[in-house]
Amino acid sequence: MGLRLRGKRTRSFWTGTMLMLGLLAAPDLVSATDAPVGDQAPMQAPDLGVSSVATIASAKTRFLSLGVGKSVVIDLPREVKDVLVADPKIANAVIRSAQRAYIIGGQVGQTNVVFFTADGQQVASYDIAVKRDLNGMRAALRQSLPGVQIEGVGDSVMLTGSVSSPVEAQQAGEVAAKLVGGSDKVVNSIVVRGRDQVMLKVVVGEVRRDIVKQLGVDLSASLNAGTAVVNFNNSNPFSVSGGPIVGSNGLGVAGLAKGVATVSATMRAMESAGVMRTLAEPSLTAISGESATFIAGGEFPIPAGYSCDPVTHVCTTQVTYKKFGISLNFTPVVLSEGRISLRVMTEVSELSNTNSITLTQAVSSTSSNSITIPSIQTRRAETTLEIPSGGSMAMAGLIQQQTKQAINGLPGVDQVPIIGALFRSQDFVNNETELMVIVTPYVVRAVAQKELARPDDGFAPASDAQTALLGRMNRLYGIARRVDPIAGAPGDFGFIID
């Protein structure tokens, strides 16, 4: 028997049937309000990296790069109604028509822009990177340094490529620093092709002459008057050299009058002259743009304090070391046209007893130790020069003349003619110093080892028999004979044997 349903009854029947089938297919479906509290599933925070809106299948995230203050026109595939900009300070988006938008770069940084339709579907997404506008900088570098490339890295710029000299690399860095507002925002990765090597030769020459004279009579007397004792001494307490010039040397006469008075006289007459010559010629090689250091010298100990044992009461001297010798430090930069820029620091120092001091340390109640600490005479020069390869220049120089004179005697009596010479003494010191520092740079290349000469080439130690019988330190070889002059060769020639 067939069953026929018409009109509203038919639709109601089918609606009820579908509802029953849905309930049978999902028997575990329970609303959140009907479920017990203990059976509720834990809630999770939404994933911020995934958009919860509907997305058109053809919409993909694209990357867009533009400069600060620059704009880009974007044509959209569908009509848009809304736009989302993550950081409007970095970039801004303006919708001018249903399917066209403008993106304007604000400041250096990264952000993203998303476009939506009227029903909330995502039409397009762009990752925006706003960088510095480097077109003007590229044009400026392209004219002078075509081998240099420039790229933006955040708020900074990076220079790459290759140049022929360090000067060109430095110029590119200076241009970029001026355009970006500081050298701290420039990463210079330019490679210099075939970097030159520079050898620097420094000559430090000094000649010093000293003249010391002393003439006079030192008188001393002691007068005993009962319990009173009167002493007299006219020796010079203010010597021109800070101490006695002659010391205890001199011609002395002493006399005694019945134990009442003692008189002694010392005649001092001395003249000395000395000459000192110092010559140092350090040489050092470095790559253009790099620093190099050369040191030849030593260290001498000086006391830095005492450490005493509280039990044994024995004190130990603490020692530190002071450097002296010859040092050279320089940084060369090869410029164009064979010129070399140098930053040089050279020093020549040596030990001296001129201003030395003596320290005395008591070891026990009856004994003590004395330590003499020498002084250091130093010649130091530091400057920046620009010299052609092979050219020499006086880096520093000094001419010094020092004269000291002191006269002492008994007031009033020392002014008496002839007799006054017995009551006065005169000291005279004259020091003359001439110092010069000369630097000579060379652009050098490597050569074969056989073309280089060593200081010990040709040296041969003497045998035991030659040392014992002839007193020779090294062997002599060759034939001693007269060498005829070469025709047409001016000047002296031959061998010089010390």
Coordinates of C-alpha atoms in Angstrom, one line a residue:
M1 CA 0.0 0.0 0.0
G2 CA 1.6 3.3 -1.1
L3 CA 1.8 6.3 1.1
R4 CA 1.6 9.7 -0.4
L5 CA 2.3 12.9 1.4
R6 CA 1.8 16.3 -0.2
G7 CA 2.4 20.0 0.6
K8 CA 3.6 21.1 4.0
R9 CA 3.2 17.7 5.4
T10 CA 5.7 16.3 3.0
R11 CA 8.3 18.9 3.9
S12 CA 7.7 18.4 7.6
F13 CA 8.1 14.7 7.3
W14 CA 11.4 14.9 5.5
T15 CA 12.7 17.5 7.9
G16 CA 11.9 15.3 10.9
T17 CA 13.4 12.3 9.2
M18 CA 16.7 14.1 8.5
L19 CA 16.8 15.4 12.1
M20 CA 16.4 11.8 13.4
L21 CA 19.2 10.5 11.2
G22 CA 21.5 13.3 12.4
L23 CA 20.9 12.4 16.0
L24 CA 21.5 8.7 15.3
A25 CA 24.8 9.5 13.5
A26 CA 26.2 11.7 16.4
P27 CA 25.0 10.1 19.6
D28 CA 27.9 11.7 21.6
L29 CA 27.1 15.3 20.6
V30 CA 26.3 17.3 23.7
S31 CA 26.1 21.0 24.1
A32 CA 28.5 22.9 26.3
T33 CA 25.8 24.0 28.6
D34 CA 24.5 20.4 29.2
A35 CA 27.9 18.8 29.8
P36 CA 29.1 18.4 33.4
V37 CA 31.8 20.8 34.6
G38 CA 34.3 17.9 35.2
D39 CA 33.9 16.6 31.6
Q40 CA 34.8 19.9 29.9
A41 CA 37.9 19.8 27.6
P42 CA 40.7 22.3 28.6
M43 CA 40.7 25.5 26.5
Q44 CA 43.8 26.4 24.4
A45 CA 45.0 29.8 23.4
P46 CA 44.5 30.5 19.7
D47 CA 47.6 30.3 17.5
L48 CA 48.4 33.9 16.7
G49 CA 50.4 32.9 13.6
V50 CA 47.4 31.4 11.8
S51 CA 44.6 33.6 10.6
S52 CA 41.1 32.5 11.7
V53 CA 39.3 34.2 8.8
A54 CA 38.4 32.5 5.5
T55 CA 41.1 32.7 2.9
I56 CA 40.8 32.6 -0.9
A57 CA 42.7 29.7 -2.2
S58 CA 44.8 31.8 -4.6
A59 CA 45.8 34.3 -1.9
K60 CA 49.5 33.8 -1.0
T61 CA 51.9 35.8 1.1
R62 CA 54.2 37.9 -1.0
F63 CA 57.4 39.7 -0.1
L64 CA 57.7 43.4 -0.9
S65 CA 60.7 45.6 -0.3
L66 CA 60.7 49.4 -0.6
G67 CA 62.7 52.4 0.6
V68 CA 61.9 54.9 3.2
G69 CA 59.6 57.5 1.8
K70 CA 58.9 55.5 -1.3
S71 CA 55.5 54.1 -2.4
V72 CA 54.3 51.1 -4.4
V73 CA 51.0 50.6 -6.3
I74 CA 49.3 47.2 -5.8
D75 CA 46.6 45.8 -8.1
L76 CA 44.4 43.3 -6.2
P77 CA 42.6 40.3 -7.8
R78 CA 39.2 41.1 -6.1
E79 CA 37.4 44.0 -4.6
V80 CA 38.6 44.8 -1.1
K81 CA 36.9 46.5 1.7
D82 CA 39.3 46.4 4.6
V83 CA 43.1 46.4 5.2
L84 CA 45.2 45.4 8.2
V85 CA 48.6 47.0 8.8
A86 CA 50.7 45.4 11.7
D87 CA 52.9 48.5 12.3
P88 CA 51.7 51.7 10.7
K89 CA 54.9 53.5 11.7
I90 CA 56.9 51.3 9.4
A91 CA 54.5 51.2 6.4
N92 CA 51.0 52.4 5.7
A93 CA 48.4 51.1 3.2
V94 CA 45.8 53.3 1.5
I95 CA 42.9 51.9 -0.6
R96 CA 42.2 54.2 -3.5
S97 CA 39.7 52.0 -5.4
A98 CA 38.1 48.6 -5.0
Q99 CA 41.0 46.8 -6.5
R100 CA 44.0 49.2 -6.1
A101 CA 46.0 50.1 -3.0
Y102 CA 49.1 52.2 -2.2
I103 CA 51.8 51.1 0.2
I104 CA 54.0 53.8 1.6
G105 CA 57.3 53.2 3.5
G106 CA 57.6 55.1 6.7
Q107 CA 60.8 54.0 8.5
V108 CA 63.3 51.2 8.5
G109 CA 61.8 47.9 9.7
Q110 CA 59.5 45.0 8.9
T111 CA 55.8 44.6 9.0
N112 CA 52.9 42.9 7.1
V113 CA 49.8 44.1 5.3
V114 CA 46.6 42.0 4.8
F115 CA 43.6 42.9 2.5
F116 CA 40.0 41.6 3.1
T117 CA 36.8 41.5 1.1
A118 CA 33.5 42.8 2.4
D119 CA 32.5 39.4 3.8
G120 CA 35.9 39.1 5.6
Q121 CA 37.8 36.8 3.2
Q122 CA 41.5 37.4 2.9
V123 CA 42.4 38.6 -0.6
A124 CA 46.2 39.2 -0.4
S125 CA 49.0 39.3 2.2
Y126 CA 52.3 41.1 1.9
D127 CA 55.4 40.9 4.1
I128 CA 56.9 44.4 3.9
A129 CA 60.6 45.2 4.4
V130 CA 61.3 48.9 4.5
K131 CA 65.0 49.7 3.9
R132 CA 67.1 52.8 3.3
D133 CA 66.8 54.2 -0.2
L134 CA 70.2 53.2 -1.6
N135 CA 69.7 54.3 -5.2
G136 CA 71.5 57.6 -4.7
M137 CA 74.3 56.0 -2.8
R138 CA 74.7 53.3 -5.5
A139 CA 74.9 56.1 -8.1
A140 CA 77.6 57.9 -6.2
L141 CA 79.7 54.8 -5.7
R142 CA 79.2 53.6 -9.3
Q143 CA 80.9 56.7 -10.6
S144 CA 84.1 56.5 -8.6
L145 CA 84.2 52.8 -7.5
P146 CA 82.3 50.6 -9.9
G147 CA 83.5 47.4 -8.2
V148 CA 81.7 48.2 -5.0
Q149 CA 78.2 46.9 -4.2
I150 CA 75.9 48.2 -1.4
E151 CA 73.1 46.4 0.3
G152 CA 70.8 47.4 3.2
V153 CA 70.8 45.4 6.4
G154 CA 68.2 46.8 8.7
D155 CA 69.2 50.2 9.8
S156 CA 72.7 49.7 8.4
V157 CA 74.4 49.1 5.1
M158 CA 76.9 46.5 4.0
L159 CA 79.6 47.2 1.4
T160 CA 80.8 44.3 -0.7
G161 CA 83.0 43.8 -3.8
S162 CA 86.7 44.3 -4.5
V163 CA 89.0 47.3 -5.0
S164 CA 92.6 47.6 -6.0
S165 CA 93.9 49.5 -2.9
P166 CA 93.0 50.0 0.7
V167 CA 92.5 53.7 0.0
E168 CA 89.5 52.9 -2.3
A169 CA 88.0 50.7 0.4
Q170 CA 88.4 53.5 2.9
Q171 CA 86.8 56.0 0.5
A172 CA 83.8 53.8 0.0
G173 CA 83.4 53.5 3.8
E174 CA 83.6 57.2 4.3
V175 CA 81.0 57.9 1.5
A176 CA 78.6 55.4 3.0
A177 CA 79.1 56.7 6.5
K178 CA 78.2 60.3 5.5
L179 CA 75.0 59.1 3.7
V180 CA 73.7 56.9 6.6
G181 CA 74.7 59.2 9.4
G182 CA 77.7 57.5 11.0
S183 CA 80.4 54.9 10.5
D184 CA 78.9 52.6 13.2
K185 CA 76.1 51.8 10.7
V186 CA 78.5 50.7 7.9
V187 CA 79.7 47.1 7.5
N188 CA 82.8 47.3 5.2
S189 CA 83.3 43.9 3.7
I190 CA 85.3 45.1 0.6
V191 CA 88.1 42.8 -0.4
V192 CA 91.4 44.5 -1.5
R193 CA 93.1 42.8 -4.4
G194 CA 96.8 42.2 -4.1
R195 CA 97.5 44.1 -0.8
D196 CA 101.0 45.7 -0.8
Q197 CA 103.6 45.0 1.8
V198 CA 105.6 47.9 3.3
M199 CA 109.1 47.7 5.0
L200 CA 109.9 50.5 7.3
K201 CA 113.5 51.4 8.2
V202 CA 114.0 53.7 11.1
V203 CA 117.4 55.3 12.0
V204 CA 117.8 56.7 15.5
G205 CA 121.1 58.5 15.9
E206 CA 122.3 60.5 18.9
V207 CA 125.6 62.1 19.8
R208 CA 126.2 63.5 23.3
R209 CA 129.2 65.5 24.6
D210 CA 129.8 66.2 28.3
I211 CA 132.4 68.5 29.8
V212 CA 132.8 68.9 33.6
K213 CA 135.3 71.2 35.3
Q214 CA 136.0 71.9 38.9
L215 CA 138.6 74.2 40.6
G216 CA 138.8 75.4 44.1
V217 CA 139.8 74.8 47.7
D218 CA 137.6 73.2 50.3
L219 CA 138.4 74.4 53.9
S220 CA 137.2 72.8 57.1
A221 CA 138.1 73.7 60.7
S222 CA 137.2 72.6 64.1
L223 CA 137.8 74.8 67.2
N224 CA 137.5 73.5 70.7
A225 CA 136.9 76.1 73.4
G226 CA 136.2 74.3 76.6
T227 CA 133.0 72.4 76.3
A228 CA 132.1 74.3 73.1
V229 CA 133.0 73.0 69.7
V230 CA 132.9 75.2 66.6
N231 CA 133.0 73.6 63.1
F232 CA 133.6 75.3 59.8
N233 CA 133.3 73.9 56.2
N234 CA 133.0 75.6 52.9
S235 CA 132.5 72.6 50.6
N236 CA 129.8 73.1 48.0
P237 CA 126.4 71.8 49.3
F238 CA 124.7 72.7 45.9
S239 CA 126.7 70.9 43.3
V240 CA 125.6 71.4 39.6
S241 CA 125.3 67.6 39.2
G242 CA 123.3 67.0 42.4
G243 CA 126.3 65.4 44.1
P244 CA 130.1 65.6 44.5
I245 CA 131.8 65.9 41.2
V246 CA 135.3 64.9 42.3
G247 CA 134.5 62.9 45.4
S248 CA 137.3 62.4 47.8
N249 CA 140.0 62.9 45.3
G250 CA 142.2 66.0 45.8
L251 CA 145.2 67.4 47.5
G252 CA 144.7 67.8 51.3
V253 CA 146.5 69.5 54.1
A254 CA 145.7 69.2 57.8
G255 CA 147.0 70.9 60.8
L256 CA 146.6 70.7 64.6
A257 CA 147.4 73.4 67.1
K258 CA 147.9 72.0 70.7
G259 CA 144.6 70.0 70.5
V260 CA 142.6 73.3 70.4
A261 CA 142.0 73.6 66.6
T262 CA 142.0 71.4 63.6
V263 CA 142.3 72.8 60.1
S264 CA 142.2 70.9 56.8
A265 CA 142.3 72.1 53.3
T266 CA 141.5 70.2 50.1
M267 CA 142.4 71.5 46.7
R268 CA 140.1 70.2 43.9
A269 CA 141.2 70.6 40.3
M270 CA 139.5 68.3 37.8
E271 CA 138.4 68.4 34.1
S272 CA 136.7 65.6 32.2
A273 CA 135.1 65.3 28.8
G274 CA 133.0 62.4 27.4
V275 CA 131.4 61.5 24.1
M276 CA 128.5 59.1 23.7
R277 CA 127.1 57.8 20.4
T278 CA 123.9 55.9 20.0
L279 CA 122.7 54.4 16.8
A280 CA 119.7 52.1 16.3
E281 CA 118.3 51.0 12.9
P282 CA 115.3 48.7 13.4
S283 CA 113.4 47.5 10.3
L284 CA 110.0 46.0 10.1
T285 CA 107.6 44.8 7.3
A286 CA 103.8 44.8 7.4
I287 CA 100.9 44.4 5.1
S288 CA 99.2 47.6 4.1
G289 CA 96.5 48.5 6.6
E290 CA 97.9 46.1 9.3
S291 CA 99.9 46.9 12.4
A292 CA 103.3 45.5 13.2
T293 CA 105.6 45.6 16.3
F294 CA 109.3 45.0 16.8
I295 CA 111.0 44.8 20.2
A296 CA 114.7 44.2 21.0
G297 CA 115.7 44.7 24.6
G298 CA 115.2 43.3 28.0
E299 CA 113.8 43.8 31.4
F300 CA 115.5 44.8 34.7
P301 CA 114.1 44.2 38.2
I302 CA 113.1 47.0 40.5
P303 CA 111.7 46.5 44.0
A304 CA 108.0 47.0 44.3
G305 CA 107.6 46.5 48.1
Y306 CA 108.4 44.3 51.0
S307 CA 106.7 41.2 52.4
C308 CA 107.5 40.3 56.0
D309 CA 106.9 37.1 57.9
P310 CA 105.2 37.9 61.2
V311 CA 106.8 34.8 62.9
T312 CA 110.4 35.0 61.7
H313 CA 110.3 38.8 61.1
V314 CA 112.3 38.2 57.9
C315 CA 111.4 40.6 55.1
T316 CA 111.5 39.6 51.4
T317 CA 111.7 42.2 48.6
Q318 CA 108.9 42.1 46.0
V319 CA 110.3 42.6 42.5
T320 CA 108.7 43.9 39.3
Y321 CA 110.3 44.3 35.9
K322 CA 110.7 47.4 33.7
K323 CA 111.2 47.0 29.9
F324 CA 114.0 48.8 28.0
G325 CA 115.6 48.5 24.6
I326 CA 114.5 49.3 21.1
S327 CA 110.8 49.1 20.0
L328 CA 109.1 50.0 16.7
N329 CA 105.4 50.0 16.0
F330 CA 103.8 51.2 12.8
T331 CA 100.8 50.9 10.6
P332 CA 101.3 51.5 6.9
V333 CA 98.6 52.3 4.3
V334 CA 99.6 52.3 0.6
L335 CA 97.9 55.2 -1.1
S336 CA 97.6 55.9 -4.8
E337 CA 100.6 57.0 -6.9
G338 CA 103.1 55.1 -4.8
R339 CA 102.6 57.2 -1.6
I340 CA 102.5 55.6 1.8
S341 CA 100.7 56.8 4.9
L342 CA 102.5 55.8 8.1
R343 CA 101.6 55.9 11.8
V344 CA 104.9 55.3 13.5
M345 CA 105.9 55.0 17.2
T346 CA 109.6 54.2 17.9
E347 CA 111.4 54.2 21.2
V348 CA 115.1 53.7 22.2
S349 CA 115.7 53.3 26.0
E350 CA 118.8 52.2 28.0
L351 CA 119.8 51.9 31.6
S352 CA 121.7 54.8 33.2
N353 CA 123.3 55.6 36.5
T354 CA 122.8 59.4 36.2
N355 CA 119.6 59.5 38.3
S356 CA 119.9 56.2 40.1
I357 CA 118.9 55.8 43.7
T358 CA 120.1 53.4 46.4
L359 CA 117.7 51.8 48.9
T360 CA 118.8 50.3 52.1
Q361 CA 116.9 47.4 53.8
A362 CA 117.7 46.3 57.4
V363 CA 118.0 42.5 57.5
S364 CA 118.8 42.4 61.2
S365 CA 119.8 44.7 64.0
T366 CA 123.4 44.6 62.9
S367 CA 123.3 44.2 59.1
S368 CA 121.5 45.7 56.1
N369 CA 121.3 45.3 52.3
S370 CA 121.6 48.0 49.8
I371 CA 119.9 48.0 46.3
T372 CA 120.8 50.4 43.6
I373 CA 118.0 51.1 41.1
P374 CA 119.2 52.6 37.8
S375 CA 117.2 55.1 35.8
I376 CA 116.1 54.8 32.1
Q377 CA 117.1 57.2 29.4
T378 CA 114.3 57.2 26.8
R379 CA 114.0 58.6 23.2
R380 CA 110.5 58.2 22.0
A381 CA 108.7 59.6 18.9
E382 CA 105.2 59.0 17.6
T383 CA 103.5 60.7 14.6
T384 CA 101.7 60.2 11.3
L385 CA 103.5 60.8 8.0
E386 CA 102.9 60.5 4.3
I387 CA 106.0 59.6 2.3
P388 CA 106.7 58.2 -1.2
S389 CA 108.1 54.7 -1.4
G390 CA 111.9 54.9 -1.0
G391 CA 111.8 58.5 0.3
S392 CA 113.2 59.5 3.7
M393 CA 112.0 62.1 6.2
A394 CA 113.2 63.3 9.5
M395 CA 110.5 62.2 11.8
A396 CA 111.9 63.9 14.9
G397 CA 115.0 65.8 16.0
L398 CA 116.5 67.5 19.0
I399 CA 119.4 69.8 19.6
Q400 CA 120.0 70.5 23.3
Q401 CA 122.7 72.4 25.1
Q402 CA 122.8 72.7 28.8
T403 CA 125.3 74.7 30.9
K404 CA 125.5 74.7 34.7
Q405 CA 127.9 76.7 36.9
A406 CA 128.0 77.1 40.6
I407 CA 130.4 79.1 42.8
N408 CA 130.6 78.8 46.6
G409 CA 132.8 80.3 49.2
L410 CA 133.1 82.2 52.5
P411 CA 131.1 85.5 52.2
G412 CA 133.3 88.5 52.1
V413 CA 136.6 86.7 52.0
D414 CA 136.0 84.9 48.7
Q415 CA 135.9 88.3 46.9
V416 CA 139.4 89.3 48.0
P417 CA 141.8 89.2 45.1
I418 CA 144.3 86.2 45.0
I419 CA 143.6 85.3 48.6
G420 CA 139.9 84.8 47.9
A421 CA 140.7 81.8 45.6
L422 CA 141.6 79.9 48.8
F423 CA 138.1 80.3 50.1
R424 CA 135.9 79.5 47.1
S425 CA 135.4 76.7 44.6
Q426 CA 133.8 76.6 41.1
D427 CA 131.9 73.9 39.3
F428 CA 131.1 73.9 35.6
V429 CA 129.1 71.4 33.6
N430 CA 128.3 71.6 29.8
N431 CA 126.1 69.0 28.1
E432 CA 125.4 69.0 24.4
T433 CA 123.0 66.5 22.7
E434 CA 121.9 66.1 19.1
L435 CA 119.3 63.5 18.3
M436 CA 117.6 62.7 14.9
V437 CA 115.0 60.1 13.9
I438 CA 114.8 59.3 10.2
V439 CA 112.2 57.0 8.6
T440 CA 112.2 55.4 5.1
P441 CA 109.4 53.2 3.8
Y442 CA 109.6 50.8 0.9
V443 CA 106.9 48.9 -1.0
V444 CA 108.6 45.5 -1.1
R445 CA 107.9 42.1 -2.7
A446 CA 109.0 38.6 -1.8
V447 CA 112.3 37.4 -3.3
A448 CA 114.2 34.1 -3.4
Q449 CA 116.0 33.1 -0.3
K450 CA 119.4 33.0 -2.1
E451 CA 119.1 36.7 -2.8
L452 CA 119.0 37.6 0.9
A453 CA 122.2 37.9 2.9
R454 CA 122.4 36.9 6.6
P455 CA 124.6 38.5 9.2
D456 CA 126.6 35.3 9.8
D457 CA 127.4 34.7 6.2
G458 CA 131.1 34.0 5.9
F459 CA 131.7 33.7 9.6
A460 CA 133.9 30.8 10.7
P461 CA 135.1 30.3 14.3
A462 CA 138.8 30.1 14.9
S463 CA 140.3 26.8 15.9
D464 CA 141.6 26.1 19.4
A465 CA 145.2 26.6 18.3
Q466 CA 144.5 29.9 16.6
T467 CA 142.6 31.1 19.7
A468 CA 145.3 30.0 22.1
L469 CA 148.4 31.0 20.1
L470 CA 147.2 33.9 18.0
G471 CA 144.3 35.3 20.0
R472 CA 141.9 35.1 17.1
M473 CA 138.1 35.0 17.6
N474 CA 137.3 34.0 14.0
R475 CA 139.2 32.4 11.1
L476 CA 140.8 34.5 8.4
Y477 CA 140.6 33.2 4.8
G478 CA 141.6 34.3 1.4
I479 CA 145.0 35.5 0.0
A480 CA 146.3 38.8 1.2
R481 CA 147.6 40.6 -1.9
R482 CA 147.5 44.0 -3.5
V483 CA 144.5 44.6 -5.7
D484 CA 145.2 46.8 -8.7
P485 CA 142.8 49.7 -9.2
I486 CA 140.1 49.2 -11.8
A487 CA 140.5 51.6 -14.7
G488 CA 137.9 54.2 -14.8
A489 CA 136.5 53.5 -11.3
P490 CA 136.4 56.6 -9.2
G491 CA 136.8 56.5 -5.4
D492 CA 138.2 54.0 -3.0
F493 CA 137.3 50.3 -3.1
G494 CA 138.3 47.0 -1.6
F495 CA 137.8 45.4 1.8
I496 CA 137.8 46.9 5.2
I497 CA 139.0 44.7 8.1
D498 CA 138.6 45.9 11.7

